[in-house]
Tab-separated table of C-alpha atoms in Angstrom:
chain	number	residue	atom	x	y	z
K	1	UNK	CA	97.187	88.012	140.304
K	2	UNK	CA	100.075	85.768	140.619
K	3	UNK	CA	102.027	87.064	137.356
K	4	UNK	CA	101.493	90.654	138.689
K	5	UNK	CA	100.376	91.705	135.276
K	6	UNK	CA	96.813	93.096	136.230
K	7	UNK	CA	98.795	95.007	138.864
K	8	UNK	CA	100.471	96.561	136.367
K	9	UNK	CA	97.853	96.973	134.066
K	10	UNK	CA	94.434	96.697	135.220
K	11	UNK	CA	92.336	96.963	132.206
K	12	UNK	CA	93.519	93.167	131.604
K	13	UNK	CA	91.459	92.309	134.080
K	14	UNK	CA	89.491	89.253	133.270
K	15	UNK	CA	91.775	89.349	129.626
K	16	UNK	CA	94.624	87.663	130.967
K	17	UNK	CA	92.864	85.075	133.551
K	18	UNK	CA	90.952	84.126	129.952
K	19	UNK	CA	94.347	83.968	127.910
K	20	UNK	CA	96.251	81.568	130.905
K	21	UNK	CA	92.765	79.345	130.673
K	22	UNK	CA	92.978	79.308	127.097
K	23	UNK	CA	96.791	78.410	127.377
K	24	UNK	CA	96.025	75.329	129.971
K	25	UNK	CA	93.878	74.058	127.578
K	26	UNK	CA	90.611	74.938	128.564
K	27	UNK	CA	87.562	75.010	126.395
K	28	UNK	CA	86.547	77.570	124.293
K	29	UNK	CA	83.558	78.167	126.538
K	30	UNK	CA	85.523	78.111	129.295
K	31	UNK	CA	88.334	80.761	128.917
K	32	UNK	CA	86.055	83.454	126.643
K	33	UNK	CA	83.875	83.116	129.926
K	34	UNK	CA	86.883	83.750	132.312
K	35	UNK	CA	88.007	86.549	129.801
K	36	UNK	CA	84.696	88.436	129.775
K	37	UNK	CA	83.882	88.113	133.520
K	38	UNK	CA	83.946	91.487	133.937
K	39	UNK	CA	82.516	93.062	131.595
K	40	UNK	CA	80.495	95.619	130.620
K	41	UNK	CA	82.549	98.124	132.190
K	42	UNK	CA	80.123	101.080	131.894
K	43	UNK	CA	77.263	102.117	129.874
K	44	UNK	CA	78.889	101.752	126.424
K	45	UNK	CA	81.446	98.757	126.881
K	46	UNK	CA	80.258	95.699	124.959
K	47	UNK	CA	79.434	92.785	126.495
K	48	UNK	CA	80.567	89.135	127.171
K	49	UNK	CA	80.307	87.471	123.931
K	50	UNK	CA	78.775	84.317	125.016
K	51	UNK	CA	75.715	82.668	127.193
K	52	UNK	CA	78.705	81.476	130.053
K	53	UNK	CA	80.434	85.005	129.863
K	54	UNK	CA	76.872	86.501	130.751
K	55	UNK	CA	76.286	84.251	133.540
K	56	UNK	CA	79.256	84.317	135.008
K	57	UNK	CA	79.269	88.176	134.796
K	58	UNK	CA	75.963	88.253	136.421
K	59	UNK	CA	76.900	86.192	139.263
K	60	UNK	CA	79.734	87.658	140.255
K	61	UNK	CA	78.052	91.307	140.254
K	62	UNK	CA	75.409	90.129	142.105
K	63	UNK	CA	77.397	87.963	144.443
K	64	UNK	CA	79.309	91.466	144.906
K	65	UNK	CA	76.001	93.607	145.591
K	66	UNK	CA	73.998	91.131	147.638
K	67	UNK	CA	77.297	90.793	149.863
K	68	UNK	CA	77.774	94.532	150.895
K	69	UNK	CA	74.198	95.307	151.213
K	70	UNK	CA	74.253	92.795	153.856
K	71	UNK	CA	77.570	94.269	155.578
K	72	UNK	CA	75.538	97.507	155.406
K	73	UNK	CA	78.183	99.320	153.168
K	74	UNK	CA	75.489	100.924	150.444
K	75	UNK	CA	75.727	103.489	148.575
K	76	UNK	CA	75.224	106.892	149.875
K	77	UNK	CA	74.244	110.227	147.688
K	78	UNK	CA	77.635	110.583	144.965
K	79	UNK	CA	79.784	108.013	147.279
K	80	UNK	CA	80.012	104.592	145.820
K	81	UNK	CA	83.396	103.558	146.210
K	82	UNK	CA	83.090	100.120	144.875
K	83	UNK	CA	81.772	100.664	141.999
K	84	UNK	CA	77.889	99.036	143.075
K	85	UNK	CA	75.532	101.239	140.739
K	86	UNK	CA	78.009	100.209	137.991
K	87	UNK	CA	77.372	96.304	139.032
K	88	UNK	CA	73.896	96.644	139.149
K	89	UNK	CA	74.041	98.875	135.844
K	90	UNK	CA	76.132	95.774	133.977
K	91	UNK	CA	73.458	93.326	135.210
K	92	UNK	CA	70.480	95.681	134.037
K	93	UNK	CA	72.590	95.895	130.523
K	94	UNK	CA	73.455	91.959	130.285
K	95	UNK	CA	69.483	91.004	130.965
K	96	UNK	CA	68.043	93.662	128.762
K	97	UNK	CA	70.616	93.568	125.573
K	98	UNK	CA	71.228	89.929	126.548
K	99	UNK	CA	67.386	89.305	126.199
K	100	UNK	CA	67.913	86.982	129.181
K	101	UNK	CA	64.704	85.779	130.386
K	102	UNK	CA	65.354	86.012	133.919
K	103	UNK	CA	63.843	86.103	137.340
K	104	UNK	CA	65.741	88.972	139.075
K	105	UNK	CA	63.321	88.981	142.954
K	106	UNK	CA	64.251	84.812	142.289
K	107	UNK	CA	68.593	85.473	141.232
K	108	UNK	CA	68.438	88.148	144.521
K	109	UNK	CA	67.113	85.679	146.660
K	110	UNK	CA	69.617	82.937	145.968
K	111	UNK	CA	72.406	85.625	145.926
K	112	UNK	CA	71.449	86.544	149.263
K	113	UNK	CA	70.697	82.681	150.716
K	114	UNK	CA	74.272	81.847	149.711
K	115	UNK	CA	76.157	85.437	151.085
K	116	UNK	CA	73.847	84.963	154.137
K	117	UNK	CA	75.982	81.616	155.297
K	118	UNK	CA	78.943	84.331	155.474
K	119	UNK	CA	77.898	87.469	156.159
K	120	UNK	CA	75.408	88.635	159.071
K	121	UNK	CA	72.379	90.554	157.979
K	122	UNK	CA	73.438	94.286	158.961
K	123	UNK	CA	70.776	96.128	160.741
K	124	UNK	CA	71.763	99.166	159.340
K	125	UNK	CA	70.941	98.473	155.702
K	126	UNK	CA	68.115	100.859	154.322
K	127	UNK	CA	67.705	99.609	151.180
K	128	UNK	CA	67.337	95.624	149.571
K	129	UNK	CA	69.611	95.234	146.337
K	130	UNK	CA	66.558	93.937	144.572
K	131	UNK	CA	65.390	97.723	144.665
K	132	UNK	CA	68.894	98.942	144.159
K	133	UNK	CA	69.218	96.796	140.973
K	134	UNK	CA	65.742	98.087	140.008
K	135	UNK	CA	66.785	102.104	140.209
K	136	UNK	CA	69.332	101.591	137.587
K	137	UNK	CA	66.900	99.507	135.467
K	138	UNK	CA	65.007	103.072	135.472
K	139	UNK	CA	67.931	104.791	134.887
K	140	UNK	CA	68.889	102.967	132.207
K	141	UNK	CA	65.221	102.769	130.748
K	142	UNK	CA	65.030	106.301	130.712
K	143	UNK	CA	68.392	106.945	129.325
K	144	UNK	CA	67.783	104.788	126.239
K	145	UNK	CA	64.188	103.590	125.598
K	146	UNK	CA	61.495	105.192	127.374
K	147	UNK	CA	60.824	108.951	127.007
K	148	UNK	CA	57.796	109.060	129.358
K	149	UNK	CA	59.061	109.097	133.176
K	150	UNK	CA	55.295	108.272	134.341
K	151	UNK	CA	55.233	105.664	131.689
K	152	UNK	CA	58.147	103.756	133.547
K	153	UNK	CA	56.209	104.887	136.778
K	154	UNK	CA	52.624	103.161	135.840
K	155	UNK	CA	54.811	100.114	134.975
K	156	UNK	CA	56.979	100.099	138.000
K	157	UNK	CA	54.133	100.706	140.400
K	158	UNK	CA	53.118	97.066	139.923
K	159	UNK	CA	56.523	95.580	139.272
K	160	UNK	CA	56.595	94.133	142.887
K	161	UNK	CA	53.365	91.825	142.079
K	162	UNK	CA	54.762	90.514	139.217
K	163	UNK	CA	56.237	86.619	139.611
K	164	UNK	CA	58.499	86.286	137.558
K	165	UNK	CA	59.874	90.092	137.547
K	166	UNK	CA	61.377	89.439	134.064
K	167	UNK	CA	63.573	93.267	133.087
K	168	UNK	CA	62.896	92.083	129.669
K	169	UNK	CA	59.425	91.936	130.021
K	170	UNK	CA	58.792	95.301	131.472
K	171	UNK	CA	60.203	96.918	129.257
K	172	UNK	CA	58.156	95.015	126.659
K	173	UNK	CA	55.207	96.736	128.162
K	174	UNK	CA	56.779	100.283	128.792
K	175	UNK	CA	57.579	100.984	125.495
K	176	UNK	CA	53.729	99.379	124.432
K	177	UNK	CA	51.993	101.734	126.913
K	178	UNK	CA	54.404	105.248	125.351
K	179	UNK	CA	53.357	104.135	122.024
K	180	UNK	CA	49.757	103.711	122.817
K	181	UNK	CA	50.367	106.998	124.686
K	182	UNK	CA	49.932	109.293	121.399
K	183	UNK	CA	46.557	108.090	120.318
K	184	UNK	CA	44.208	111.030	120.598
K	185	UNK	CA	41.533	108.842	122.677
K	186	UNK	CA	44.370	107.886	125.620
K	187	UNK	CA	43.948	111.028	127.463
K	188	UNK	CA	40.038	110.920	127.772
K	189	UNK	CA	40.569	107.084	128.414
K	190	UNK	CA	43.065	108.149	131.433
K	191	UNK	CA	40.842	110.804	132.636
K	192	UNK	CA	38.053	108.470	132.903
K	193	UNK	CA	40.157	105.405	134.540
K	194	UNK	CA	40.971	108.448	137.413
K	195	UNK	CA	38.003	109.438	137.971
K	196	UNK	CA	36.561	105.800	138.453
K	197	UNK	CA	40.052	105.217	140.779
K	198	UNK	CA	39.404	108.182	143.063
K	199	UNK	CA	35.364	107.645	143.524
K	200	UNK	CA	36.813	103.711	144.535
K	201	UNK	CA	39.312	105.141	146.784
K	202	UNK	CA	36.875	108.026	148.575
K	203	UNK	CA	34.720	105.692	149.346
K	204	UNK	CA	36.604	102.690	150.684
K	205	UNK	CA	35.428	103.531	154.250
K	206	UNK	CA	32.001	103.430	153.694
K	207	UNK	CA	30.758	100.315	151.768
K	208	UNK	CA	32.008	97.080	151.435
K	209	UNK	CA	32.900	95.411	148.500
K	210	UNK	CA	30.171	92.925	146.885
K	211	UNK	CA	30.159	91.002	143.681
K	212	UNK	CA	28.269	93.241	140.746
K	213	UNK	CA	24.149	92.468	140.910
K	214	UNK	CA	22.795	93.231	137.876
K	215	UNK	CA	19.891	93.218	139.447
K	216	UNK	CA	20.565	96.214	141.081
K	217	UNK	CA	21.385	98.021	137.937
K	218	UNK	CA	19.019	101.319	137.097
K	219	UNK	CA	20.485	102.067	134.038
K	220	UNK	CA	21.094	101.023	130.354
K	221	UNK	CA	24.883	102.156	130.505
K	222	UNK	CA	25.591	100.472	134.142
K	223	UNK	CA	24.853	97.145	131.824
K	224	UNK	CA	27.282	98.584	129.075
K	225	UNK	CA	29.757	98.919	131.204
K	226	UNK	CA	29.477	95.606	132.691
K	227	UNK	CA	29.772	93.988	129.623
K	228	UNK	CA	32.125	95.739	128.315
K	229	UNK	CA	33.980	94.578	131.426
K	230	UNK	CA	32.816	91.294	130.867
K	231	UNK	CA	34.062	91.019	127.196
K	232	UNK	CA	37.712	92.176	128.143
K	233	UNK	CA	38.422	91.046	131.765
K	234	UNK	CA	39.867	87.522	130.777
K	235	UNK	CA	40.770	88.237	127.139
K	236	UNK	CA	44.018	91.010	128.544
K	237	UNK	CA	44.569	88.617	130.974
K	238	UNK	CA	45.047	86.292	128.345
K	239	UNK	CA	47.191	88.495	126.074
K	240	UNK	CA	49.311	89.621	128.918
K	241	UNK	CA	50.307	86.137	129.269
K	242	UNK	CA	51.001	85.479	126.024
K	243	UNK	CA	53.140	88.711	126.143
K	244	UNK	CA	50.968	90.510	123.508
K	245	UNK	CA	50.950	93.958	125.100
K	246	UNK	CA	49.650	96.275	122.281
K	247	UNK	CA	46.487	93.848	121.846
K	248	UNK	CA	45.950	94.258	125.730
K	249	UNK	CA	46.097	97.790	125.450
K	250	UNK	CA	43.890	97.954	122.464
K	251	UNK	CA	41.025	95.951	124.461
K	252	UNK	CA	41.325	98.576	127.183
K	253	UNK	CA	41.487	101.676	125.076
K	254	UNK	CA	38.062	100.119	123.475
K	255	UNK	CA	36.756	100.548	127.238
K	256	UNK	CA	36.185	104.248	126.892
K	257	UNK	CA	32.823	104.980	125.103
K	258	UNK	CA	31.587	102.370	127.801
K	259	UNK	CA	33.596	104.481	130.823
K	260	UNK	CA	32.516	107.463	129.167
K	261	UNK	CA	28.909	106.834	128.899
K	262	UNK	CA	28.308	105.284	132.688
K	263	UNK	CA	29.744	108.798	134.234
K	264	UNK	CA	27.931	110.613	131.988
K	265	UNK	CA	24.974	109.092	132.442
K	266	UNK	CA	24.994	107.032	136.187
K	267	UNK	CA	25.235	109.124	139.532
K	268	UNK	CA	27.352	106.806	141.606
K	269	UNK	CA	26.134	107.973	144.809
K	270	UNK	CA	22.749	107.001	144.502
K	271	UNK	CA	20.286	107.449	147.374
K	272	UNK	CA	19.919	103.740	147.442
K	273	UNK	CA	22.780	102.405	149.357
K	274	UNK	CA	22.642	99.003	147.722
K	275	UNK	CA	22.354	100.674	144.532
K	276	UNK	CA	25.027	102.697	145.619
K	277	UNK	CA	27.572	99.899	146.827
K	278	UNK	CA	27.252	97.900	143.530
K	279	UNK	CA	27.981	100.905	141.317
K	280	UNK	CA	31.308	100.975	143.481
K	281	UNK	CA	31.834	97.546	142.835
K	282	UNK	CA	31.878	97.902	139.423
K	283	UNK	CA	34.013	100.877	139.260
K	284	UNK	CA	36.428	98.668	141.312
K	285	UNK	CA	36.150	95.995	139.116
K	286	UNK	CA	37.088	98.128	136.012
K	287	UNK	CA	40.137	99.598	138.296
K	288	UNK	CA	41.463	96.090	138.915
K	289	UNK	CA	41.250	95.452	135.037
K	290	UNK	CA	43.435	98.080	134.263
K	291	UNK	CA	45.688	97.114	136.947
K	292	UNK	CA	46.661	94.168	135.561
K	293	UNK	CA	48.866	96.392	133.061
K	294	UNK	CA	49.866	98.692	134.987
K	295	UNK	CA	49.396	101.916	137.022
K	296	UNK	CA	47.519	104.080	135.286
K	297	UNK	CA	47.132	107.298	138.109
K	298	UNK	CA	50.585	107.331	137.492
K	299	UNK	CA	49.824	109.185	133.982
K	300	UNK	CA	50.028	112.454	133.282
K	301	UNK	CA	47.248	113.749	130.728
K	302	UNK	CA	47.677	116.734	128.875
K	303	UNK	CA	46.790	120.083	131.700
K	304	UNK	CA	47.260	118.102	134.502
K	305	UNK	CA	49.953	117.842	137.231
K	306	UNK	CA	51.195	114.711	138.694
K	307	UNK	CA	49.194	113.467	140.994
């Protein structure tokens, strides 16, 4: 700033500040971090070459986003004269083609601790940069990796109770649940899952949720579908721990003969109210399962709107 020479020529932003680090005698670490501060630029600049560069980057754009969201100056329709869906489209890039296993709710919050000794919390700000950040992740999802906009949806409906929200890892599991998408038994599976979902969700009003008596079970399939819930309750909790997000897709997918059979087969609304209650228990049960992955009313099957 000093020299005048980004004045002159702006693109050497970041470029020179790394050459007069380089010159003082900084290390290597040092100056290639001060030279790539700021990039990427846009969707197709590279960016900074090392593990400092992409931290430094990061902070500074999110220092940058965190600050005017609290001043209330946020982006409106087209207007976004400083550039903030580009910041939060360079941190989305640097965590995702970085692979930088990162906790973006937990980099937000110490963003904002830190901006919040300067800046008063505006009253007039509509939107958290967390969710900001989190629209161009979508955008940028859908722009390069995931074809399926209710795909990104199922996955993004649950985003919030995920600790750590790791970019990374969701779209790990996006681009699982699109490719498990084209095998022929998904739709049924889906149709099934919805139909369970919306029995759950008429009836919410009028029973209250138990624990699943087998001893109240009438039929051979109510027990089928029990242990089929059984068998794969803790083992895709267990693989979506270890990351393994085909495997925990496969156990669910092997849910549908059981799903399939107990609607066939079971009238939910029995006469019997306790009968009645734990059928809905169970249906809730198997909801909750597939919850743990993600969204699933958020598919579309083949025929069928959006719902």
């Amino acid at each position: 700033l000093l020299t005048g020479v980004v004045g002159e020529f702006p693109e050497l932003q970041g470029i020179m500040g790394g050459e007069y680090a380089k010159h003082d005698g900084e290390s290597e670490k040092v100056w290639k971090a001060i030279r790539d501060q700021y990039l990427p630029r846009g969707m197709d600049e590279r960016l900074p070459e090392t593990v400092e560069g992409k931290v430094l980057s990061l902070a500074d754009r999110l220092d940058t986003i965190v600050a005017f969201f609290r001043a209330g100056i946020i982006p409106r329709g087209s207007e976004d004269p400083y550039s903030l869906r580009r910041h939060a489209l360079s941190i989305v890039r640097i965590i995702i083609e970085g692979k930088l296993k990162l906790n973006l709710d937990e980099l937000v919050e110490k963003s904002d601790g830190i901006v919040g000794e300067h800046i008063n919390n505006s009253s007039s700000m509509l939107n958290d940069p967390l969710r900001f950040i989190f629209e161009r992740f979508r955008f940028y999802t859908g722009a390069l990796h995931v074809q399926r906009d209710d795909v990104m949806s199922a996955v993004c409906e649950t985003a919030d109770k995920r600790t750590p929200l790791d970019l990374v890892d969701l779209l790990d599991q996006m681009k699982a649940l699109q490719a498990v998408t084209v095998k022929p038994e998904f739709d049924p599976l889906i149709v099934g899952f919805k139909r369970a979902q919306r029995l759950v969700e008429k009836e919410k009003n009028e029973w209250v949720r138990q624990p699943v008596n087998p001893a109240l079970f009438q039929h051979p399939h109510e027990f089928k579908l029990r242990e089929a819930w059984e068998k794969n309750n803790q083992l895709v909790g267990q693989l979506l721990v270890e990351r393994k997000y085909p495997k925990a897709l496969e156990s669910l997918v092997r849910m549908k003969p059981a799903i399939d059979d107990f609607f066939t087969a079971v009238m939910v609304n029995a006469d019997d109210p306790s009968v009645r209650s734990n059928r809905l228990s169970l249906l809730k049960d198997i909801d909750e399962l597939f919850l743990l992955f993600a969204d699933f009313s958020q598919i579309v099957v083949q025929g069928e709107g959006r719902e």
